Amino acid sequence: MGLATTWRDFEWQIVHEPAFSPELHAALDEVLSEEVAAGRRPPTLRIWEWDTTAVVLGVFQSVRNEVDEEAAQRLGVTLTRRITGGGAMFIEAGSIITYSLYAPGSLVADMSIADSYAFLDDWVLKALQSLGVAAFYKPLNDISSDRGKIGGAAQKRFSNVPADGGKTILHHVTMAYDMDAGKMMQVLRIGREKLSDKGTTSAAKRVDPLRSQTGLPREAIIERMKETFVQLHGGTPGYITPEEMVEAVARVEHKFGTRDWLYRLP
């Protein structure tokens, strides 16, 4: 007890760079988490932009179980793996809103993991609610609304990385804006099974995109998210440093872009 901090105890940086490959995004999540843990980077909110269609697997999933690789190849869908758990995400440029928080562990020091999910995304619920979306958190890690699921979150805790560093939490969320449900169903095996189990004939009924609920361009929703974060918690515009980018590119070459990483078995 007594170790907890508040959002305003930190000078947050908000990073919104141009589109990167899925592998580079995964590498940046690891690099920036470690930089915050080591005290070389302030706590950061990073908005992602995508340059391709992709499936991003959770760290404990297998390609064979989750993906129809023949369909993925036919449709030009890239496969990659992130460092957090949770389910596979189907991504298309311009159809998804993704963000990462690289947050100090002290921010959720007195919370259970379940409580930390809701706490770390309360600001985005407020942003969506201000746009007329009846958004709420559905444990353990879903952002939902009265019209269906919007997105989901995943976390990884970094402790003493490197050895003399601090402790940080990577918390990232992907929300649907305007998803091609038909293409998703062709590529993701688990999607077919879940819809069959629920007796649902249309994937669009499971993930109700933000476009249909707001009528706004994706960019306008992201701007409201950033504005809301700054109003509630502070924050100034930032960027990925050249050193961080060099390290992330190297990790794509040696880890995140390799077959060993993609096809690893839990």
mmCIF file of N, CA, C and O in Angstrom, residues 173-233:
data_model
loop_
_atom_site.group_PDB
_atom_site.id
_atom_site.type_symbol
_atom_site.label_atom_id
_atom_site.label_comp_id
_atom_site.label_asym_id
_atom_site.label_seq_id
_atom_site.Cartn_x
_atom_site.Cartn_y
_atom_site.Cartn_z
ATOM 1 N N VAL A 173 -5.058 -1.982 -27.067
ATOM 2 C CA VAL A 173 -6.460 -2.212 -27.420
ATOM 3 C C VAL A 173 -6.634 -2.063 -28.926
ATOM 4 O O VAL A 173 -6.046 -1.173 -29.547
ATOM 5 N N THR A 174 -7.443 -2.951 -29.494
ATOM 6 C CA THR A 174 -7.857 -2.823 -30.890
ATOM 7 C C THR A 174 -9.372 -2.739 -30.944
ATOM 8 O O THR A 174 -10.064 -3.578 -30.364
ATOM 9 N N MET A 175 -9.888 -1.716 -31.631
ATOM 10 C CA MET A 175 -11.324 -1.511 -31.777
ATOM 11 C C MET A 175 -11.692 -1.487 -33.258
ATOM 12 O O MET A 175 -10.953 -0.942 -34.084
ATOM 13 N N ALA A 176 -12.832 -2.081 -33.588
ATOM 14 C CA ALA A 176 -13.282 -2.126 -34.976
ATOM 15 C C ALA A 176 -13.887 -0.791 -35.383
ATOM 16 O O ALA A 176 -14.721 -0.237 -34.672
ATOM 17 N N TYR A 177 -13.474 -0.292 -36.533
ATOM 18 C CA TYR A 177 -14.093 0.907 -37.097
ATOM 19 C C TYR A 177 -15.012 0.530 -38.264
ATOM 20 O O TYR A 177 -16.194 0.831 -38.257
ATOM 21 N N ASP A 178 -14.468 -0.157 -39.257
ATOM 22 C CA ASP A 178 -15.270 -0.519 -40.431
ATOM 23 C C ASP A 178 -14.724 -1.826 -40.995
ATOM 24 O O ASP A 178 -14.043 -1.847 -42.017
ATOM 25 N N MET A 179 -15.017 -2.937 -40.335
ATOM 26 C CA MET A 179 -14.393 -4.210 -40.629
ATOM 27 C C MET A 179 -15.042 -4.930 -41.810
ATOM 28 O O MET A 179 -16.265 -4.921 -41.962
ATOM 29 N N ASP A 180 -14.211 -5.565 -42.651
ATOM 30 C CA ASP A 180 -14.674 -6.448 -43.718
ATOM 31 C C ASP A 180 -14.904 -7.824 -43.097
ATOM 32 O O ASP A 180 -14.000 -8.655 -43.039
ATOM 33 N N ALA A 181 -16.119 -8.050 -42.617
ATOM 34 C CA ALA A 181 -16.412 -9.282 -41.880
ATOM 35 C C ALA A 181 -16.254 -10.512 -42.758
ATOM 36 O O ALA A 181 -15.824 -11.568 -42.289
ATOM 37 N N GLY A 182 -16.583 -10.393 -44.038
ATOM 38 C CA GLY A 182 -16.461 -11.535 -44.933
ATOM 39 C C GLY A 182 -15.028 -12.006 -45.072
ATOM 40 O O GLY A 182 -14.745 -13.212 -45.026
ATOM 41 N N LYS A 183 -14.112 -11.068 -45.240
ATOM 42 C CA LYS A 183 -12.696 -11.430 -45.363
ATOM 43 C C LYS A 183 -12.185 -12.013 -44.053
ATOM 44 O O LYS A 183 -11.440 -12.995 -44.047
ATOM 45 N N MET A 184 -12.582 -11.416 -42.933
ATOM 46 C CA MET A 184 -12.167 -11.934 -41.630
ATOM 47 C C MET A 184 -12.595 -13.387 -41.456
ATOM 48 O O MET A 184 -11.829 -14.228 -40.978
ATOM 49 N N MET A 185 -13.817 -13.700 -41.888
ATOM 50 C CA MET A 185 -14.337 -15.044 -41.724
ATOM 51 C C MET A 185 -13.586 -16.061 -42.578
ATOM 52 O O MET A 185 -13.478 -17.228 -42.221
ATOM 53 N N GLN A 186 -13.072 -15.609 -43.706
ATOM 54 C CA GLN A 186 -12.300 -16.512 -44.564
ATOM 55 C C GLN A 186 -10.950 -16.855 -43.959
ATOM 56 O O GLN A 186 -10.428 -17.945 -44.166
ATOM 57 N N VAL A 187 -10.392 -15.925 -43.205
ATOM 58 C CA VAL A 187 -9.017 -16.086 -42.722
ATOM 59 C C VAL A 187 -8.951 -16.669 -41.316
ATOM 60 O O VAL A 187 -8.085 -17.513 -41.025
ATOM 61 N N LEU A 188 -9.839 -16.242 -40.427
ATOM 62 C CA LEU A 188 -9.774 -16.678 -39.032
ATOM 63 C C LEU A 188 -10.644 -17.909 -38.802
ATOM 64 O O LEU A 188 -11.852 -17.863 -38.992
ATOM 65 N N ARG A 189 -10.025 -18.996 -38.357
ATOM 66 C CA ARG A 189 -10.784 -20.208 -38.050
ATOM 67 C C ARG A 189 -11.657 -20.006 -36.815
ATOM 68 O O ARG A 189 -12.803 -20.446 -36.773
ATOM 69 N N ILE A 190 -11.109 -19.365 -35.791
ATOM 70 C CA ILE A 190 -11.825 -19.215 -34.525
ATOM 71 C C ILE A 190 -13.086 -18.392 -34.706
ATOM 72 O O ILE A 190 -14.096 -18.607 -34.047
ATOM 73 N N GLY A 191 -13.043 -17.443 -35.645
ATOM 74 C CA GLY A 191 -14.227 -16.646 -35.917
ATOM 75 C C GLY A 191 -15.371 -17.504 -36.415
ATOM 76 O O GLY A 191 -16.518 -17.341 -36.020
ATOM 77 N N ARG A 192 -15.063 -18.462 -37.285
ATOM 78 C CA ARG A 192 -16.092 -19.355 -37.809
ATOM 79 C C ARG A 192 -16.715 -20.174 -36.684
ATOM 80 O O ARG A 192 -17.927 -20.331 -36.608
ATOM 81 N N GLU A 193 -15.851 -20.687 -35.803
ATOM 82 C CA GLU A 193 -16.342 -21.538 -34.731
ATOM 83 C C GLU A 193 -17.224 -20.759 -33.766
ATOM 84 O O GLU A 193 -18.278 -21.222 -33.353
ATOM 85 N N LYS A 194 -16.788 -19.552 -33.392
ATOM 86 C CA LYS A 194 -17.573 -18.752 -32.450
ATOM 87 C C LYS A 194 -18.937 -18.399 -33.027
ATOM 88 O O LYS A 194 -19.951 -18.445 -32.337
ATOM 89 N N LEU A 195 -18.958 -18.052 -34.306
ATOM 90 C CA LEU A 195 -20.228 -17.684 -34.915
ATOM 91 C C LEU A 195 -21.134 -18.893 -35.039
ATOM 92 O O LEU A 195 -22.345 -18.807 -34.839
ATOM 93 N N SER A 196 -20.557 -20.052 -35.346
ATOM 94 C CA SER A 196 -21.351 -21.271 -35.436
ATOM 95 C C SER A 196 -21.948 -21.625 -34.082
ATOM 96 O O SER A 196 -23.120 -21.976 -33.965
ATOM 97 N N ASP A 197 -21.123 -21.503 -33.032
ATOM 98 C CA ASP A 197 -21.590 -21.817 -31.682
ATOM 99 C C ASP A 197 -22.748 -20.918 -31.269
ATOM 100 O O ASP A 197 -23.665 -21.331 -30.561
ATOM 101 N N LYS A 198 -22.701 -19.663 -31.704
ATOM 102 C CA LYS A 198 -23.724 -18.705 -31.285
ATOM 103 C C LYS A 198 -24.923 -18.693 -32.226
ATOM 104 O O LYS A 198 -25.886 -17.967 -32.003
ATOM 105 N N GLY A 199 -24.847 -19.503 -33.296
ATOM 106 C CA GLY A 199 -25.927 -19.502 -34.253
ATOM 107 C C GLY A 199 -26.046 -18.203 -35.004
ATOM 108 O O GLY A 199 -27.116 -17.809 -35.457
ATOM 109 N N THR A 200 -24.938 -17.508 -35.164
ATOM 110 C CA THR A 200 -24.918 -16.204 -35.825
ATOM 111 C C THR A 200 -24.455 -16.375 -37.261
ATOM 112 O O THR A 200 -23.448 -17.026 -37.514
ATOM 113 N N THR A 201 -25.162 -15.786 -38.187
ATOM 114 C CA THR A 201 -24.813 -15.961 -39.590
ATOM 115 C C THR A 201 -23.928 -14.846 -40.125
ATOM 116 O O THR A 201 -23.338 -14.975 -41.173
ATOM 117 N N SER A 202 -23.843 -13.732 -39.415
ATOM 118 C CA SER A 202 -23.058 -12.600 -39.897
ATOM 119 C C SER A 202 -22.068 -12.143 -38.851
ATOM 120 O O SER A 202 -22.429 -11.862 -37.718
ATOM 121 N N ALA A 203 -20.781 -12.058 -39.242
ATOM 122 C CA ALA A 203 -19.767 -11.601 -38.299
ATOM 123 C C ALA A 203 -20.023 -10.169 -37.873
ATOM 124 O O ALA A 203 -19.650 -9.759 -36.784
ATOM 125 N N ALA A 204 -20.653 -9.402 -38.737
ATOM 126 C CA ALA A 204 -20.926 -8.000 -38.398
ATOM 127 C C ALA A 204 -21.820 -7.874 -37.173
ATOM 128 O O ALA A 204 -21.831 -6.855 -36.501
ATOM 129 N N LYS A 205 -22.576 -8.915 -36.865
ATOM 130 C CA LYS A 205 -23.442 -8.866 -35.692
ATOM 131 C C LYS A 205 -22.662 -9.047 -34.399
ATOM 132 O O LYS A 205 -23.169 -8.745 -33.333
ATOM 133 N N ARG A 206 -21.459 -9.576 -34.481
ATOM 134 C CA ARG A 206 -20.643 -9.773 -33.287
ATOM 135 C C ARG A 206 -19.790 -8.556 -32.984
ATOM 136 O O ARG A 206 -19.556 -8.239 -31.838
ATOM 137 N N VAL A 207 -19.245 -7.926 -33.995
ATOM 138 C CA VAL A 207 -18.364 -6.776 -33.799
ATOM 139 C C VAL A 207 -18.966 -5.584 -34.529
ATOM 140 O O VAL A 207 -18.830 -5.468 -35.735
ATOM 141 N N ASP A 208 -19.644 -4.744 -33.791
ATOM 142 C CA ASP A 208 -20.342 -3.612 -34.391
ATOM 143 C C ASP A 208 -19.376 -2.441 -34.532
ATOM 144 O O ASP A 208 -18.973 -1.860 -33.541
ATOM 145 N N PRO A 209 -18.978 -2.097 -35.749
ATOM 146 C CA PRO A 209 -17.921 -1.096 -35.938
ATOM 147 C C PRO A 209 -18.298 0.294 -35.449
ATOM 148 O O PRO A 209 -19.468 0.678 -35.435
ATOM 149 N N LEU A 210 -17.291 1.052 -35.091
ATOM 150 C CA LEU A 210 -17.505 2.417 -34.609
ATOM 151 C C LEU A 210 -18.056 3.348 -35.692
ATOM 152 O O LEU A 210 -18.723 4.326 -35.390
ATOM 153 N N ARG A 211 -17.785 3.029 -36.937
ATOM 154 C CA ARG A 211 -18.314 3.885 -38.005
ATOM 155 C C ARG A 211 -19.834 3.915 -37.973
ATOM 156 O O ARG A 211 -20.448 4.982 -38.100
ATOM 157 N N SER A 212 -20.464 2.751 -37.785
ATOM 158 C CA SER A 212 -21.929 2.701 -37.802
ATOM 159 C C SER A 212 -22.531 3.349 -36.562
ATOM 160 O O SER A 212 -23.669 3.812 -36.595
ATOM 161 N N GLN A 213 -21.762 3.405 -35.480
ATOM 162 C CA GLN A 213 -22.306 3.969 -34.245
ATOM 163 C C GLN A 213 -22.071 5.470 -34.104
ATOM 164 O O GLN A 213 -22.740 6.131 -33.313
ATOM 165 N N THR A 214 -21.103 5.995 -34.853
ATOM 166 C CA THR A 214 -20.797 7.428 -34.742
ATOM 167 C C THR A 214 -21.099 8.209 -36.018
ATOM 168 O O THR A 214 -21.375 9.416 -35.957
ATOM 169 N N GLY A 215 -20.988 7.545 -37.169
ATOM 170 C CA GLY A 215 -21.120 8.248 -38.434
ATOM 171 C C GLY A 215 -19.958 9.166 -38.738
ATOM 172 O O GLY A 215 -20.025 9.998 -39.647
ATOM 173 N N LEU A 216 -18.862 9.006 -37.993
ATOM 174 C CA LEU A 216 -17.708 9.897 -38.125
ATOM 175 C C LEU A 216 -16.545 9.214 -38.841
ATOM 176 O O LEU A 216 -16.406 7.986 -38.793
ATOM 177 N N PRO A 217 -15.678 9.995 -39.486
ATOM 178 C CA PRO A 217 -14.446 9.427 -40.026
ATOM 179 C C PRO A 217 -13.584 8.857 -38.900
ATOM 180 O O PRO A 217 -13.634 9.335 -37.758
ATOM 181 N N ARG A 218 -12.818 7.859 -39.235
ATOM 182 C CA ARG A 218 -11.910 7.242 -38.256
ATOM 183 C C ARG A 218 -11.004 8.287 -37.610
ATOM 184 O O ARG A 218 -10.761 8.257 -36.405
ATOM 185 N N GLU A 219 -10.499 9.212 -38.416
ATOM 186 C CA GLU A 219 -9.577 10.227 -37.909
ATOM 187 C C GLU A 219 -10.232 11.101 -36.851
ATOM 188 O O GLU A 219 -9.581 11.535 -35.892
ATOM 189 N N ALA A 220 -11.526 11.384 -37.011
ATOM 190 C CA ALA A 220 -12.229 12.224 -36.043
ATOM 191 C C ALA A 220 -12.370 11.509 -34.701
ATOM 192 O O ALA A 220 -12.280 12.140 -33.633
ATOM 193 N N ILE A 221 -12.584 10.196 -34.736
ATOM 194 C CA ILE A 221 -12.688 9.422 -33.496
ATOM 195 C C ILE A 221 -11.340 9.421 -32.777
ATOM 196 O O ILE A 221 -11.269 9.609 -31.557
ATOM 197 N N ILE A 222 -10.265 9.229 -33.533
ATOM 198 C CA ILE A 222 -8.928 9.223 -32.927
ATOM 199 C C ILE A 222 -8.613 10.582 -32.312
ATOM 200 O O ILE A 222 -8.047 10.668 -31.213
ATOM 201 N N GLU A 223 -8.967 11.656 -32.992
ATOM 202 C CA GLU A 223 -8.721 12.987 -32.440
ATOM 203 C C GLU A 223 -9.478 13.196 -31.140
ATOM 204 O O GLU A 223 -8.959 13.770 -30.189
ATOM 205 N N ARG A 224 -10.736 12.722 -31.088
ATOM 206 C CA ARG A 224 -11.492 12.850 -29.841
ATOM 207 C C ARG A 224 -10.839 12.022 -28.732
ATOM 208 O O ARG A 224 -10.801 12.452 -27.575
ATOM 209 N N MET A 225 -10.316 10.857 -29.072
ATOM 210 C CA MET A 225 -9.620 10.045 -28.077
ATOM 211 C C MET A 225 -8.418 10.784 -27.508
ATOM 212 O O MET A 225 -8.220 10.841 -26.285
ATOM 213 N N LYS A 226 -7.614 11.368 -28.381
ATOM 214 C CA LYS A 226 -6.426 12.093 -27.909
ATOM 215 C C LYS A 226 -6.823 13.312 -27.077
ATOM 216 O O LYS A 226 -6.220 13.580 -26.033
ATOM 217 N N GLU A 227 -7.846 14.040 -27.535
ATOM 218 C CA GLU A 227 -8.314 15.208 -26.780
ATOM 219 C C GLU A 227 -8.795 14.805 -25.388
ATOM 220 O O GLU A 227 -8.503 15.477 -24.389
ATOM 221 N N THR A 228 -9.537 13.711 -25.314
ATOM 222 C CA THR A 228 -10.063 13.254 -24.029
ATOM 223 C C THR A 228 -8.944 12.825 -23.101
ATOM 224 O O THR A 228 -8.962 13.142 -21.898
ATOM 225 N N PHE A 229 -7.949 12.109 -23.635
ATOM 226 C CA PHE A 229 -6.823 11.689 -22.811
ATOM 227 C C PHE A 229 -6.114 12.899 -22.216
ATOM 228 O O PHE A 229 -5.808 12.926 -21.013
ATOM 229 N N VAL A 230 -5.862 13.912 -23.040
ATOM 230 C CA VAL A 230 -5.159 15.104 -22.563
ATOM 231 C C VAL A 230 -5.999 15.850 -21.521
ATOM 232 O O VAL A 230 -5.474 16.312 -20.496
ATOM 233 N N GLN A 231 -7.291 15.957 -21.746
ATOM 234 C CA GLN A 231 -8.156 16.636 -20.785
ATOM 235 C C GLN A 231 -8.149 15.939 -19.427
ATOM 236 O O GLN A 231 -8.128 16.588 -18.380
ATOM 237 N N LEU A 232 -8.157 14.617 -19.447
ATOM 238 C CA LEU A 232 -8.229 13.855 -18.199
ATOM 239 C C LEU A 232 -6.877 13.678 -17.532
ATOM 240 O O LEU A 232 -6.759 13.757 -16.305
ATOM 241 N N HIS A 233 -5.845 13.417 -18.324
ATOM 242 C CA HIS A 233 -4.571 12.962 -17.762
ATOM 243 C C HIS A 233 -3.364 13.790 -18.177
ATOM 244 O O HIS A 233 -2.254 13.543 -17.691
#
